[in-house]
Amino acid sequence: MRIFWVLLKKELRAFFVSPMAYIVLALIMVLNGFCLRAALSLLESAPSEGSIVTWTFDAIWFWLSYFFVFPLLTMRLFSEEKKMGTFETLFTAPVRAWQVVWAKYIAAVIIYCVLWVPSYLNFELLDWITLGQIEMPVGALKGSYLILFVMGLFNLAMGCLASALTSNQIIAAVMSFTASLLHFLVGLFISVIGRQVNETFVDITNYFASREHIRTFTSGLIDTRPLVYYSSLALLFLALTHQVVEFRRWRS
């Protein structure tokens, strides 16, 4: 475990000393600010059944920021190592492939969680400024960040696999972005088609629809099926990443 912690610290240090960390953080802060302002404008214009939490995370601005986060966080994880020739050097040390994969993945997860802290503080600040006059359901707020966390686990794992498959960071970023976007669009398309058929099919398709998951959790309902779904897929993509890294290790 000592080697794992050393690798994890190395990855975190490498990210936070680069300008990319602050570019991504600034992007998230700006777009989350737009989401919150749009939600406030919507609630001011007319009565609504949804809370400010629901409208913030269901806005188009949220999805614009969401899909760009994962390529920016994961594109350099393995691609940079291979491009700079440090991938082979890394494995001359007494380290195992799973330690490298998990250290890079956990580092990306930690950074991903840090990125959403300002968003949460926005809600706390708004509640303090308005003296609690704006309804902000605690269950909806916690549910929103829970589903963001498990969706992040899945998309970061896909990004890790994309980065392990190529030595070009741009290609890795495009692959990660495309995979995340396609998963969202497939779920959205199936969900729309599902409304035209029987309810059983709707229930099945909602299992894959990211937007439906967001709507469920932002309404304060906790459904364990999406949690199992995203966690299982994350483990699957990490297993595939491990196999790719192991293969490249022995081939080199």
mmCIF file of C-alpha atoms in Angstrom:
data_model
loop_
_atom_site.group_PDB
_atom_site.id
_atom_site.type_symbol
_atom_site.label_atom_id
_atom_site.label_comp_id
_atom_site.label_asym_id
_atom_site.label_seq_id
_atom_site.Cartn_x
_atom_site.Cartn_y
_atom_site.Cartn_z
ATOM 1 C CA MET A 1 0.000 0.000 0.000
ATOM 2 C CA ARG A 2 2.944 2.340 0.554
ATOM 3 C CA ILE A 3 3.730 2.295 -3.162
ATOM 4 C CA PHE A 4 0.102 3.081 -3.952
ATOM 5 C CA TRP A 5 0.144 6.150 -1.690
ATOM 6 C CA VAL A 6 3.391 7.342 -3.231
ATOM 7 C CA LEU A 7 1.898 7.058 -6.723
ATOM 8 C CA LEU A 8 -1.301 8.774 -5.599
ATOM 9 C CA LYS A 9 0.596 11.737 -4.130
ATOM 10 C CA LYS A 10 2.644 11.975 -7.329
ATOM 11 C CA GLU A 11 -0.505 12.170 -9.470
ATOM 12 C CA LEU A 12 -2.161 14.781 -7.248
ATOM 13 C CA ARG A 13 0.987 16.892 -7.158
ATOM 14 C CA ALA A 14 1.391 16.687 -10.935
ATOM 15 C CA PHE A 15 -2.163 17.898 -11.495
ATOM 16 C CA PHE A 16 -2.229 20.763 -9.024
ATOM 17 C CA VAL A 17 1.088 22.229 -10.172
ATOM 18 C CA SER A 18 -0.200 22.397 -13.748
ATOM 19 C CA PRO A 19 -2.458 25.196 -15.036
ATOM 20 C CA MET A 20 -5.010 22.620 -16.210
ATOM 21 C CA ALA A 21 -6.362 22.197 -12.667
ATOM 22 C CA TYR A 22 -7.221 25.858 -12.382
ATOM 23 C CA ILE A 23 -8.579 26.095 -15.931
ATOM 24 C CA VAL A 24 -11.023 23.247 -15.231
ATOM 25 C CA LEU A 25 -11.948 24.703 -11.833
ATOM 26 C CA ALA A 26 -12.608 28.129 -13.386
ATOM 27 C CA LEU A 27 -14.727 26.536 -16.136
ATOM 28 C CA ILE A 28 -16.845 24.652 -13.606
ATOM 29 C CA MET A 29 -17.278 27.708 -11.370
ATOM 30 C CA VAL A 30 -18.376 29.953 -14.247
ATOM 31 C CA LEU A 31 -20.835 27.471 -15.747
ATOM 32 C CA ASN A 32 -22.253 26.535 -12.341
ATOM 33 C CA GLY A 33 -22.761 30.231 -11.690
ATOM 34 C CA PHE A 34 -24.751 30.467 -14.930
ATOM 35 C CA CYS A 35 -26.806 27.421 -13.919
ATOM 36 C CA LEU A 36 -27.647 28.902 -10.534
ATOM 37 C CA ARG A 37 -28.506 32.307 -12.015
ATOM 38 C CA ALA A 38 -30.718 30.691 -14.676
ATOM 39 C CA ALA A 39 -32.529 28.690 -11.982
ATOM 40 C CA LEU A 40 -33.120 31.843 -9.934
ATOM 41 C CA SER A 41 -34.485 33.691 -12.974
ATOM 42 C CA LEU A 42 -36.819 30.807 -13.752
ATOM 43 C CA LEU A 43 -38.190 30.686 -10.208
ATOM 44 C CA GLU A 44 -38.616 34.479 -10.142
ATOM 45 C CA SER A 45 -40.562 34.540 -13.409
ATOM 46 C CA ALA A 46 -43.255 32.011 -12.474
ATOM 47 C CA PRO A 47 -44.220 29.453 -9.799
ATOM 48 C CA SER A 48 -42.608 26.085 -10.307
ATOM 49 C CA GLU A 49 -42.905 22.621 -8.809
ATOM 50 C CA GLY A 50 -39.157 22.057 -8.935
ATOM 51 C CA SER A 51 -36.720 23.473 -6.396
ATOM 52 C CA ILE A 52 -33.706 25.636 -7.200
ATOM 53 C CA VAL A 53 -31.560 22.494 -6.894
ATOM 54 C CA THR A 54 -33.590 20.705 -9.555
ATOM 55 C CA TRP A 55 -33.487 23.588 -12.015
ATOM 56 C CA THR A 56 -29.781 24.199 -11.466
ATOM 57 C CA PHE A 57 -28.702 20.680 -12.355
ATOM 58 C CA ASP A 58 -31.261 20.219 -15.113
ATOM 59 C CA ALA A 59 -30.083 23.299 -17.039
ATOM 60 C CA ILE A 60 -28.323 23.127 -20.405
ATOM 61 C CA TRP A 61 -25.382 24.996 -18.868
ATOM 62 C CA PHE A 62 -24.832 22.119 -16.473
ATOM 63 C CA TRP A 63 -24.567 19.549 -19.254
ATOM 64 C CA LEU A 64 -22.167 21.790 -21.211
ATOM 65 C CA SER A 65 -19.752 21.824 -18.289
ATOM 66 C CA TYR A 66 -20.352 18.199 -17.360
ATOM 67 C CA PHE A 67 -19.117 16.600 -20.582
ATOM 68 C CA PHE A 68 -15.926 18.680 -20.780
ATOM 69 C CA VAL A 69 -14.768 17.806 -17.260
ATOM 70 C CA PHE A 70 -13.800 14.175 -17.866
ATOM 71 C CA PRO A 71 -11.560 14.581 -20.933
ATOM 72 C CA LEU A 72 -9.681 17.397 -19.226
ATOM 73 C CA LEU A 73 -9.131 15.329 -16.084
ATOM 74 C CA THR A 74 -8.163 12.033 -17.690
ATOM 75 C CA MET A 75 -6.495 12.762 -21.030
ATOM 76 C CA ARG A 76 -2.995 13.028 -19.543
ATOM 77 C CA LEU A 77 -3.159 10.121 -17.056
ATOM 78 C CA PHE A 78 -1.524 7.462 -19.242
ATOM 79 C CA SER A 79 -1.027 9.296 -22.543
ATOM 80 C CA GLU A 80 1.506 11.695 -21.080
ATOM 81 C CA GLU A 81 3.493 8.852 -19.538
ATOM 82 C CA LYS A 82 3.765 7.086 -22.894
ATOM 83 C CA LYS A 83 4.496 10.265 -24.853
ATOM 84 C CA MET A 84 7.332 11.291 -22.524
ATOM 85 C CA GLY A 85 8.718 7.759 -22.334
ATOM 86 C CA THR A 86 8.224 7.473 -18.577
ATOM 87 C CA PHE A 87 5.707 4.637 -18.899
ATOM 88 C CA GLU A 88 8.424 2.005 -19.336
ATOM 89 C CA THR A 89 10.575 3.656 -16.666
ATOM 90 C CA LEU A 90 7.687 3.547 -14.210
ATOM 91 C CA PHE A 91 7.431 -0.218 -14.479
ATOM 92 C CA THR A 92 11.131 -0.774 -13.914
ATOM 93 C CA ALA A 93 10.306 0.024 -10.279
ATOM 94 C CA PRO A 94 8.663 -2.660 -8.109
ATOM 95 C CA VAL A 95 5.106 -1.548 -8.877
ATOM 96 C CA ARG A 96 2.131 -3.496 -10.126
ATOM 97 C CA ALA A 97 -0.248 -2.492 -12.872
ATOM 98 C CA TRP A 98 -3.242 -2.305 -10.531
ATOM 99 C CA GLN A 99 -1.368 0.120 -8.258
ATOM 100 C CA VAL A 100 -0.675 2.448 -11.179
ATOM 101 C CA VAL A 101 -4.227 2.254 -12.522
ATOM 102 C CA TRP A 102 -5.900 2.797 -9.162
ATOM 103 C CA ALA A 103 -3.527 5.577 -8.117
ATOM 104 C CA LYS A 104 -4.256 7.528 -11.290
ATOM 105 C CA TYR A 105 -7.983 6.827 -11.077
ATOM 106 C CA ILE A 106 -8.346 7.756 -7.390
ATOM 107 C CA ALA A 107 -6.363 10.951 -8.016
ATOM 108 C CA ALA A 108 -8.801 11.867 -10.808
ATOM 109 C CA VAL A 109 -11.764 11.090 -8.521
ATOM 110 C CA ILE A 110 -10.356 13.303 -5.742
ATOM 111 C CA ILE A 111 -9.820 16.191 -8.160
ATOM 112 C CA TYR A 112 -13.309 15.671 -9.607
ATOM 113 C CA CYS A 113 -14.832 15.932 -6.116
ATOM 114 C CA VAL A 114 -12.840 19.087 -5.388
ATOM 115 C CA LEU A 115 -14.239 20.690 -8.546
ATOM 116 C CA TRP A 116 -17.792 20.493 -7.199
ATOM 117 C CA VAL A 117 -17.021 22.061 -3.811
ATOM 118 C CA PRO A 118 -17.519 25.667 -5.105
ATOM 119 C CA SER A 119 -20.883 24.596 -6.543
ATOM 120 C CA TYR A 120 -22.012 23.362 -3.125
ATOM 121 C CA LEU A 121 -20.734 26.543 -1.488
ATOM 122 C CA ASN A 122 -22.867 28.557 -3.917
ATOM 123 C CA PHE A 123 -25.993 26.962 -2.458
ATOM 124 C CA GLU A 124 -24.807 27.546 1.116
ATOM 125 C CA LEU A 125 -23.989 31.181 0.315
ATOM 126 C CA LEU A 126 -27.350 31.716 -1.365
ATOM 127 C CA ASP A 127 -29.155 30.222 1.620
ATOM 128 C CA TRP A 128 -27.211 32.539 3.961
ATOM 129 C CA ILE A 129 -27.829 35.667 1.863
ATOM 130 C CA THR A 130 -31.568 35.029 1.521
ATOM 131 C CA LEU A 131 -31.883 33.997 5.195
ATOM 132 C CA GLY A 132 -33.453 30.692 4.146
ATOM 133 C CA GLN A 133 -36.285 32.325 2.160
ATOM 134 C CA ILE A 134 -35.496 30.222 -0.914
ATOM 135 C CA GLU A 135 -36.562 26.615 -0.521
ATOM 136 C CA MET A 136 -33.496 24.404 -0.746
ATOM 137 C CA PRO A 137 -34.392 20.776 0.094
ATOM 138 C CA VAL A 138 -31.534 19.068 1.899
ATOM 139 C CA GLY A 139 -32.474 15.689 0.447
ATOM 140 C CA ALA A 140 -32.436 17.040 -3.102
ATOM 141 C CA LEU A 141 -29.078 18.722 -2.540
ATOM 142 C CA LYS A 142 -27.458 15.591 -1.105
ATOM 143 C CA GLY A 143 -29.048 13.410 -3.777
ATOM 144 C CA SER A 144 -27.721 15.680 -6.527
ATOM 145 C CA TYR A 145 -24.130 15.417 -5.363
ATOM 146 C CA LEU A 146 -24.465 11.684 -4.758
ATOM 147 C CA ILE A 147 -25.535 11.014 -8.342
ATOM 148 C CA LEU A 148 -22.862 13.398 -9.639
ATOM 149 C CA PHE A 149 -20.302 11.399 -7.691
ATOM 150 C CA VAL A 150 -21.281 7.960 -9.034
ATOM 151 C CA MET A 151 -21.726 9.288 -12.577
ATOM 152 C CA GLY A 152 -18.266 10.751 -12.226
ATOM 153 C CA LEU A 153 -16.867 7.356 -11.182
ATOM 154 C CA PHE A 154 -18.197 5.859 -14.400
ATOM 155 C CA ASN A 155 -17.092 8.634 -16.769
ATOM 156 C CA LEU A 156 -13.655 8.943 -15.200
ATOM 157 C CA ALA A 157 -13.149 5.194 -15.628
ATOM 158 C CA MET A 158 -14.016 5.536 -19.324
ATOM 159 C CA GLY A 159 -11.546 8.414 -19.559
ATOM 160 C CA CYS A 160 -8.820 6.281 -17.954
ATOM 161 C CA LEU A 161 -9.379 3.569 -20.548
ATOM 162 C CA ALA A 162 -9.261 6.119 -23.371
ATOM 163 C CA SER A 163 -5.984 7.524 -22.055
ATOM 164 C CA ALA A 164 -4.481 4.034 -21.732
ATOM 165 C CA LEU A 165 -5.291 3.233 -25.362
ATOM 166 C CA THR A 166 -3.278 6.051 -26.952
ATOM 167 C CA SER A 167 -0.183 8.167 -26.438
ATOM 168 C CA ASN A 168 -1.884 11.262 -27.876
ATOM 169 C CA GLN A 169 -3.647 13.390 -25.261
ATOM 170 C CA ILE A 170 -5.949 15.033 -27.825
ATOM 171 C CA ILE A 171 -7.125 11.668 -29.125
ATOM 172 C CA ALA A 172 -7.650 10.467 -25.554
ATOM 173 C CA ALA A 173 -9.702 13.592 -24.783
ATOM 174 C CA VAL A 174 -11.843 13.144 -27.909
ATOM 175 C CA MET A 175 -12.441 9.468 -27.113
ATOM 176 C CA SER A 176 -13.420 10.265 -23.530
ATOM 177 C CA PHE A 177 -15.732 13.127 -24.552
ATOM 178 C CA THR A 178 -17.365 11.041 -27.288
ATOM 179 C CA ALA A 179 -17.948 8.068 -24.975
ATOM 180 C CA SER A 180 -19.517 10.231 -22.242
ATOM 181 C CA LEU A 181 -21.680 12.116 -24.735
ATOM 182 C CA LEU A 182 -22.827 8.969 -26.536
ATOM 183 C CA HIS A 183 -23.834 7.319 -23.270
ATOM 184 C CA PHE A 184 -25.909 10.389 -22.402
ATOM 185 C CA LEU A 185 -27.493 10.648 -25.865
ATOM 186 C CA VAL A 186 -28.286 6.928 -26.052
ATOM 187 C CA GLY A 187 -29.980 7.094 -22.671
ATOM 188 C CA LEU A 188 -31.879 10.227 -23.689
ATOM 189 C CA PHE A 189 -32.944 8.738 -27.043
ATOM 190 C CA ILE A 190 -34.064 5.441 -25.517
ATOM 191 C CA SER A 191 -35.932 7.345 -22.817
ATOM 192 C CA VAL A 192 -37.841 9.404 -25.418
ATOM 193 C CA ILE A 193 -38.664 6.338 -27.518
ATOM 194 C CA GLY A 194 -39.642 4.464 -24.365
ATOM 195 C CA ARG A 195 -42.430 6.949 -23.619
ATOM 196 C CA GLN A 196 -44.208 5.770 -26.739
ATOM 197 C CA VAL A 197 -44.412 2.132 -25.638
ATOM 198 C CA ASN A 198 -45.371 0.200 -22.518
ATOM 199 C CA GLU A 199 -44.302 1.171 -18.999
ATOM 200 C CA THR A 200 -42.079 -1.881 -18.558
ATOM 201 C CA PHE A 201 -39.861 -0.730 -21.404
ATOM 202 C CA VAL A 202 -39.792 2.772 -19.908
ATOM 203 C CA ASP A 203 -38.565 1.383 -16.574
ATOM 204 C CA ILE A 204 -35.820 -0.578 -18.326
ATOM 205 C CA THR A 205 -34.631 2.356 -20.450
ATOM 206 C CA ASN A 206 -34.615 4.733 -17.505
ATOM 207 C CA TYR A 207 -31.923 2.501 -16.042
ATOM 208 C CA PHE A 208 -29.528 3.879 -18.704
ATOM 209 C CA ALA A 209 -30.725 7.491 -18.965
ATOM 210 C CA SER A 210 -28.371 9.886 -17.164
ATOM 211 C CA ARG A 211 -30.802 12.779 -17.344
ATOM 212 C CA GLU A 212 -33.553 10.715 -15.749
ATOM 213 C CA HIS A 213 -31.139 9.780 -12.968
ATOM 214 C CA ILE A 214 -30.344 13.451 -12.376
ATOM 215 C CA ARG A 215 -34.040 14.328 -12.252
ATOM 216 C CA THR A 216 -34.763 11.524 -9.802
ATOM 217 C CA PHE A 217 -31.963 12.398 -7.389
ATOM 218 C CA THR A 218 -32.464 16.183 -7.612
ATOM 219 C CA SER A 219 -36.064 15.656 -6.548
ATOM 220 C CA GLY A 220 -34.772 14.093 -3.327
ATOM 221 C CA LEU A 221 -35.429 10.443 -4.245
ATOM 222 C CA ILE A 222 -32.574 7.975 -3.792
ATOM 223 C CA ASP A 223 -32.711 5.028 -6.198
ATOM 224 C CA THR A 224 -30.059 2.344 -5.675
ATOM 225 C CA ARG A 225 -30.274 1.055 -9.253
ATOM 226 C CA PRO A 226 -28.291 3.924 -10.834
ATOM 227 C CA LEU A 227 -25.750 3.662 -8.008
ATOM 228 C CA VAL A 228 -25.189 -0.023 -8.784
ATOM 229 C CA TYR A 229 -25.241 0.627 -12.539
ATOM 230 C CA TYR A 230 -22.566 3.345 -12.570
ATOM 231 C CA SER A 231 -20.383 1.656 -9.952
ATOM 232 C CA SER A 232 -20.449 -1.643 -11.853
ATOM 233 C CA LEU A 233 -19.557 0.005 -15.153
ATOM 234 C CA ALA A 234 -16.755 1.939 -13.468
ATOM 235 C CA LEU A 235 -15.251 -1.326 -12.203
ATOM 236 C CA LEU A 236 -15.647 -2.871 -15.654
ATOM 237 C CA PHE A 237 -13.783 -0.037 -17.388
ATOM 238 C CA LEU A 238 -11.070 -0.069 -14.721
ATOM 239 C CA ALA A 239 -10.626 -3.811 -15.283
ATOM 240 C CA LEU A 240 -10.271 -3.155 -19.022
ATOM 241 C CA THR A 241 -7.782 -0.367 -18.313
ATOM 242 C CA HIS A 242 -5.765 -2.733 -16.135
ATOM 243 C CA GLN A 243 -5.645 -5.262 -18.963
ATOM 244 C CA VAL A 244 -4.492 -2.615 -21.450
ATOM 245 C CA VAL A 245 -1.771 -1.348 -19.100
ATOM 246 C CA GLU A 246 -0.634 -4.893 -18.330
ATOM 247 C CA PHE A 247 -0.480 -5.714 -22.030
ATOM 248 C CA ARG A 248 1.542 -2.590 -22.854
ATOM 249 C CA ARG A 249 3.812 -3.258 -19.920
ATOM 250 C CA TRP A 250 4.845 -6.700 -21.120
ATOM 251 C CA ARG A 251 4.945 -5.681 -24.764
ATOM 252 C CA SER A 252 7.461 -2.957 -23.944
#
